[in-house]
Short mmCIF file of C-alpha atoms in Angstrom, two decimals:
data_model
loop_
_atom_site.label_atom_id
_atom_site.label_comp_id
_atom_site.label_asym_id
_atom_site.label_seq_id
_atom_site.Cartn_x
_atom_site.Cartn_y
_atom_site.Cartn_z
CA MET Z 1162 -21.53 -9.46 5.89
CA ARG Z 1163 -23.52 -6.84 5.20
CA PRO Z 1164 -24.21 -6.02 8.44
CA TYR Z 1165 -20.53 -5.40 9.19
CA LEU Z 1166 -19.86 -4.14 5.68
CA SER Z 1167 -22.84 -1.30 6.94
CA ALA Z 1168 -21.69 -0.94 9.78
CA GLU Z 1169 -17.13 0.02 8.78
CA TRP Z 1170 -18.87 1.64 6.14
CA THR Z 1171 -21.06 4.67 8.35
CA LYS Z 1172 -17.60 4.93 10.49
CA LEU Z 1173 -15.73 5.48 7.45
CA ARG Z 1174 -17.42 7.69 5.89
CA THR Z 1175 -18.74 9.88 9.23
CA ASP Z 1176 -15.22 10.31 10.07
CA PRO Z 1177 -13.44 13.06 8.42
CA VAL Z 1178 -9.78 12.23 8.25
CA THR Z 1179 -10.90 9.68 6.13
CA GLY Z 1180 -11.89 12.12 3.15
CA TRP Z 1181 -8.67 14.25 3.55
CA LEU Z 1182 -6.44 10.78 3.97
CA LEU Z 1183 -7.72 9.44 0.03
CA ALA Z 1184 -7.00 13.29 -1.19
CA ALA Z 1185 -3.79 13.28 0.42
CA VAL Z 1186 -2.78 9.88 -0.97
CA VAL Z 1187 -3.83 10.93 -4.62
CA ALA Z 1188 -2.12 14.57 -4.44
CA LEU Z 1189 1.52 13.30 -3.07
CA THR Z 1190 1.62 10.52 -5.76
CA VAL Z 1191 0.61 12.93 -8.69
CA THR Z 1192 2.68 16.00 -7.30
CA LEU Z 1193 5.97 13.33 -6.53
CA GLY Z 1194 5.57 11.55 -9.67
CA VAL Z 1195 4.84 14.59 -12.35
CA ALA Z 1196 7.55 16.85 -10.79
CA THR Z 1197 10.15 14.09 -10.87
CA ALA Z 1198 9.18 13.08 -13.78
CA ALA Z 1199 9.73 16.75 -15.50
CA ALA Z 1200 12.89 17.06 -13.89
CA VAL Z 1201 14.53 15.03 -15.34
CA SER Z 1202 15.70 14.80 -18.85
CA GLY Z 1203 15.48 11.61 -20.83
CA PRO Z 1204 14.55 8.93 -18.07
CA ALA Z 1205 15.60 5.42 -19.01
CA ASP Z 1206 11.79 4.42 -17.55
CA PRO Z 1207 9.28 6.88 -18.18
CA VAL Z 1208 6.86 5.39 -16.36
CA LYS Z 1209 8.42 4.09 -13.36
CA THR Z 1210 9.73 8.09 -13.66
CA SER Z 1211 5.60 8.97 -13.10
CA LEU Z 1212 5.16 6.30 -10.68
CA THR Z 1213 7.34 7.73 -8.73
CA GLY Z 1214 5.11 9.53 -6.36
CA VAL Z 1215 3.74 5.52 -5.20
CA VAL Z 1216 6.33 5.48 -2.79
CA LEU Z 1217 5.08 8.83 -0.88
CA GLY Z 1218 1.74 8.16 -1.24
CA GLN Z 1219 1.84 4.49 0.27
CA GLY Z 1220 2.75 6.41 3.72
CA VAL Z 1221 -1.00 7.84 3.71
CA VAL Z 1222 -2.13 4.92 2.47
CA VAL Z 1223 -0.39 2.90 5.84
CA VAL Z 1224 -1.84 5.93 8.18
CA LEU Z 1225 -5.27 5.56 6.51
CA ALA Z 1226 -4.81 1.57 6.88
CA VAL Z 1227 -3.35 1.84 10.21
CA LEU Z 1228 -6.45 4.03 11.69
CA THR Z 1229 -9.07 2.09 9.76
CA VAL Z 1230 -8.11 -0.86 12.81
CA GLY Z 1231 -5.85 1.22 15.87
CA GLY Z 1232 -8.18 4.07 15.78
CA GLU Z 1233 -11.12 1.77 17.89
CA TYR Z 1234 -8.51 0.29 20.10
CA GLY Z 1235 -6.94 3.86 20.77
CA THR Z 1236 -10.80 5.04 21.33
CA GLY Z 1237 -11.72 1.97 23.31
CA MET Z 1238 -14.71 1.90 20.66
CA MET Z 1239 -13.47 -1.50 19.98
CA ARG Z 1240 -15.60 -3.29 22.89
CA THR Z 1241 -18.85 -1.82 21.23
CA THR Z 1242 -17.99 -2.55 18.02
CA LEU Z 1243 -17.59 -6.39 19.17
CA MET Z 1244 -20.26 -6.35 21.21
CA ALA Z 1245 -22.61 -5.12 18.47
CA MET Z 1246 -20.54 -7.61 16.00
CA PRO Z 1247 -19.04 -10.48 17.67
CA ARG Z 1248 -17.84 -12.12 15.34
CA ARG Z 1249 -14.04 -10.75 14.62
CA MET Z 1250 -12.85 -12.53 11.41
CA TRP Z 1251 -16.22 -10.99 10.10
CA VAL Z 1252 -15.58 -7.58 11.78
CA LEU Z 1253 -11.83 -7.62 10.37
CA THR Z 1254 -12.44 -8.83 6.63
CA ALA Z 1255 -15.38 -6.12 6.78
CA LYS Z 1256 -12.62 -3.32 7.50
CA ALA Z 1257 -10.13 -5.15 4.73
CA ILE Z 1258 -12.79 -4.92 1.82
CA LEU Z 1259 -13.77 -1.51 2.22
CA VAL Z 1260 -10.40 -0.25 2.75
CA THR Z 1261 -9.35 -2.09 -0.27
CA ALA Z 1262 -12.06 -0.37 -2.49
CA LEU Z 1263 -10.72 2.99 -0.78
CA VAL Z 1264 -7.93 2.76 -1.76
CA ALA Z 1265 -8.07 1.05 -4.76
CA GLY Z 1266 -9.91 4.33 -6.41
CA ALA Z 1267 -8.16 6.25 -4.59
CA GLY Z 1268 -4.87 4.50 -5.85
CA THR Z 1269 -6.47 4.51 -9.65
CA VAL Z 1270 -7.06 8.33 -9.73
CA ALA Z 1271 -3.32 9.07 -8.72
CA VAL Z 1272 -1.69 6.19 -11.34
CA VAL Z 1273 -3.89 7.81 -14.03
CA VAL Z 1274 -3.32 11.53 -13.29
CA SER Z 1275 0.37 10.61 -12.46
CA LEU Z 1276 0.98 8.59 -16.02
CA ILE Z 1277 -0.97 11.35 -18.13
CA GLY Z 1278 0.83 14.09 -16.15
CA GLY Z 1279 4.24 12.69 -16.60
CA ASP Z 1280 3.56 11.53 -19.94
CA ALA Z 1281 4.39 8.07 -20.15
CA GLY Z 1282 2.61 7.42 -23.15
CA ALA Z 1283 0.22 3.81 -23.72
CA ASP Z 1284 1.58 0.24 -23.89
CA ALA Z 1285 0.80 -3.15 -22.74
CA ALA Z 1286 3.69 -2.80 -20.27
CA THR Z 1287 2.77 0.68 -18.71
CA LEU Z 1288 -1.11 -0.74 -17.89
CA ARG Z 1289 0.61 -3.74 -16.38
CA ALA Z 1290 2.75 -0.67 -14.40
CA GLY Z 1291 -0.47 1.15 -14.23
CA PHE Z 1292 -2.93 -1.66 -12.52
CA GLY Z 1293 0.53 -2.82 -10.64
CA SER Z 1294 0.99 0.20 -9.04
CA VAL Z 1295 -2.43 -0.01 -7.79
CA LEU Z 1296 -2.81 -3.17 -6.64
CA TYR Z 1297 0.93 -2.47 -4.35
CA LEU Z 1298 -0.84 0.18 -2.43
CA VAL Z 1299 -4.05 -2.13 -2.35
CA LEU Z 1300 -0.83 -4.77 -1.04
CA VAL Z 1301 0.56 -2.13 1.69
CA ALA Z 1302 -2.61 -1.17 3.01
CA LEU Z 1303 -3.70 -5.03 4.01
CA LEU Z 1304 -0.20 -5.43 5.45
CA ALA Z 1305 -0.85 -2.58 7.47
CA LEU Z 1306 -4.68 -3.34 8.35
CA GLY Z 1307 -3.17 -6.79 9.50
CA ILE Z 1308 -0.42 -5.11 11.41
CA ALA Z 1309 -2.34 -3.26 13.20
CA ALA Z 1310 -5.24 -5.23 14.35
CA ALA Z 1311 -1.95 -7.53 15.80
CA VAL Z 1312 -0.10 -4.52 17.94
CA ARG Z 1313 -3.48 -2.74 18.62
CA ASP Z 1314 -1.85 -0.07 18.59
CA SER Z 1315 -1.94 3.00 16.10
CA ALA Z 1316 1.68 5.12 16.53
CA ALA Z 1317 3.11 1.01 16.43
CA ALA Z 1318 1.41 -0.34 13.87
CA VAL Z 1319 2.95 2.86 11.32
CA GLY Z 1320 5.95 2.31 12.41
CA ALA Z 1321 5.89 -0.87 12.37
CA VAL Z 1322 4.88 -1.07 8.67
CA LEU Z 1323 7.15 1.44 7.51
CA GLY Z 1324 9.45 0.70 9.09
CA LEU Z 1325 9.49 -2.93 7.07
CA LEU Z 1326 9.09 -1.03 4.12
CA TYR Z 1327 11.72 1.23 4.17
CA LEU Z 1328 13.94 -1.12 6.67
CA PHE Z 1329 15.19 -3.62 3.62
CA PRO Z 1330 16.30 -0.78 0.58
CA LEU Z 1331 18.44 0.95 3.87
CA VAL Z 1332 20.14 -2.43 4.80
CA ALA Z 1333 20.41 -3.06 0.67
CA THR Z 1334 22.25 0.20 0.15
CA ALA Z 1335 24.88 -0.42 3.22
CA VAL Z 1336 24.96 -3.80 2.53
CA GLY Z 1337 28.34 -4.07 0.06
CA ASP Z 1338 28.35 -7.55 -0.89
CA PRO Z 1339 26.66 -7.64 -4.42
CA ASP Z 1340 24.67 -10.86 -3.97
CA TRP Z 1341 23.46 -9.88 -0.95
CA GLN Z 1342 21.97 -6.50 -2.43
CA ARG Z 1343 19.82 -9.12 -4.57
CA ARG Z 1344 18.62 -10.88 -1.52
CA LEU Z 1345 17.29 -8.54 0.33
CA ARG Z 1346 15.50 -6.34 -2.56
CA GLN Z 1347 14.13 -9.61 -3.10
CA ALA Z 1348 13.04 -10.10 -0.12
CA GLY Z 1349 11.47 -7.01 0.77
CA PRO Z 1350 8.06 -5.42 0.47
CA MET Z 1351 8.85 -2.01 -1.00
CA ASP Z 1352 11.58 -3.69 -3.18
CA ALA Z 1353 10.10 -6.02 -4.85
CA GLY Z 1354 6.88 -4.68 -4.94
CA LEU Z 1355 7.45 -2.06 -7.01
CA ALA Z 1356 9.49 -3.81 -9.37
CA VAL Z 1357 5.80 -4.70 -11.11
CA GLN Z 1358 6.49 -0.48 -12.58
CA ALA Z 1359 9.55 -0.74 -14.19
CA THR Z 1360 9.13 -1.39 -17.97
CA THR Z 1361 12.86 -1.17 -19.34
CA GLY Z 1362 15.65 -3.27 -18.27
CA LEU Z 1363 13.65 -5.97 -17.26
CA ASP Z 1364 16.65 -8.63 -17.27
CA ARG Z 1365 18.96 -6.32 -14.53
CA LEU Z 1366 15.97 -6.41 -12.06
CA PRO Z 1367 16.23 -8.54 -8.65
CA ILE Z 1368 13.11 -10.04 -9.20
CA GLY Z 1369 11.11 -9.61 -12.07
CA PRO Z 1370 7.80 -7.36 -11.88
CA TRP Z 1371 4.50 -10.01 -11.13
CA PRO Z 1372 7.14 -12.30 -8.91
CA GLY Z 1373 8.08 -8.47 -7.05
CA LEU Z 1374 4.16 -8.49 -6.53
CA GLY Z 1375 3.71 -12.24 -5.47
CA VAL Z 1376 6.73 -10.96 -2.16
CA LEU Z 1377 4.47 -8.24 -1.44
CA ALA Z 1378 1.28 -10.28 -1.14
CA ALA Z 1379 2.83 -12.91 0.74
CA TRP Z 1380 3.87 -10.49 3.59
CA ALA Z 1381 0.17 -8.76 3.37
CA ALA Z 1382 -0.95 -12.07 3.64
CA ALA Z 1383 1.54 -13.41 6.58
#
C-alpha cells in the first residue's frame, strides 16, 4: 500500500488546486458560520448556528474529492496510473485515505475557528457537534469520491453528489405531509448527517445526532 499512498500523495501535493480548495473549505465555512452567529440574535442553538458554514464548505469538499478521481479520468492520466499500479481497489483506497486526512485536517480547523468565532462555548454537546461536523465533511468527501469513481466524469459526479445532498431538503420542504417530511429528512444524507450539529431540542429532531450521521455513512458506503 505504501507505494500507492506515495504516488497519490505526490499527485495531490503537486497540484496547486488542492491547496486552494482546502483553503476555500476553511474560509467559506468560517466566514458563513461566524457571520450567521453574529447576525442571529439570541439563537436557540448557538453551536448549530456557528456551524452553519459547513453547508457551504461541503460543496468545496465535494469538488476536491471528485477531482481526485475524475480529474485523472478527464485527462487520461488514469491509464498511466493503472499501468504503474494495476490494483484498482488499492488505488481507490489510497485516494480515500488521503482525501480523508486532508478533509479531516481542513474540517477541524474550520470547525474549531467557527465555534470560537461564534462564541459557542465548550461542553460535551459542543464537542460532539464539532467532532460530528468534521466526520460529516469526511463522509461527504468519501461519498463524492465513490460517485466519481463510478461515473468517471467530474462534472457529472459533482452534479450527482450536490443533487443528492440538496434534493431531499427541497422535496421535504415542498411536501405538505409532516410524516413524509420527517421520512425524507431521516433518509436524506444532508439533513440526517447535519443532525449531529444540534445541541438543543434533540427530542424534536427527525433523527438523532449519531443515527443521522450513520445514515450519511450508509450513503457513503453504498
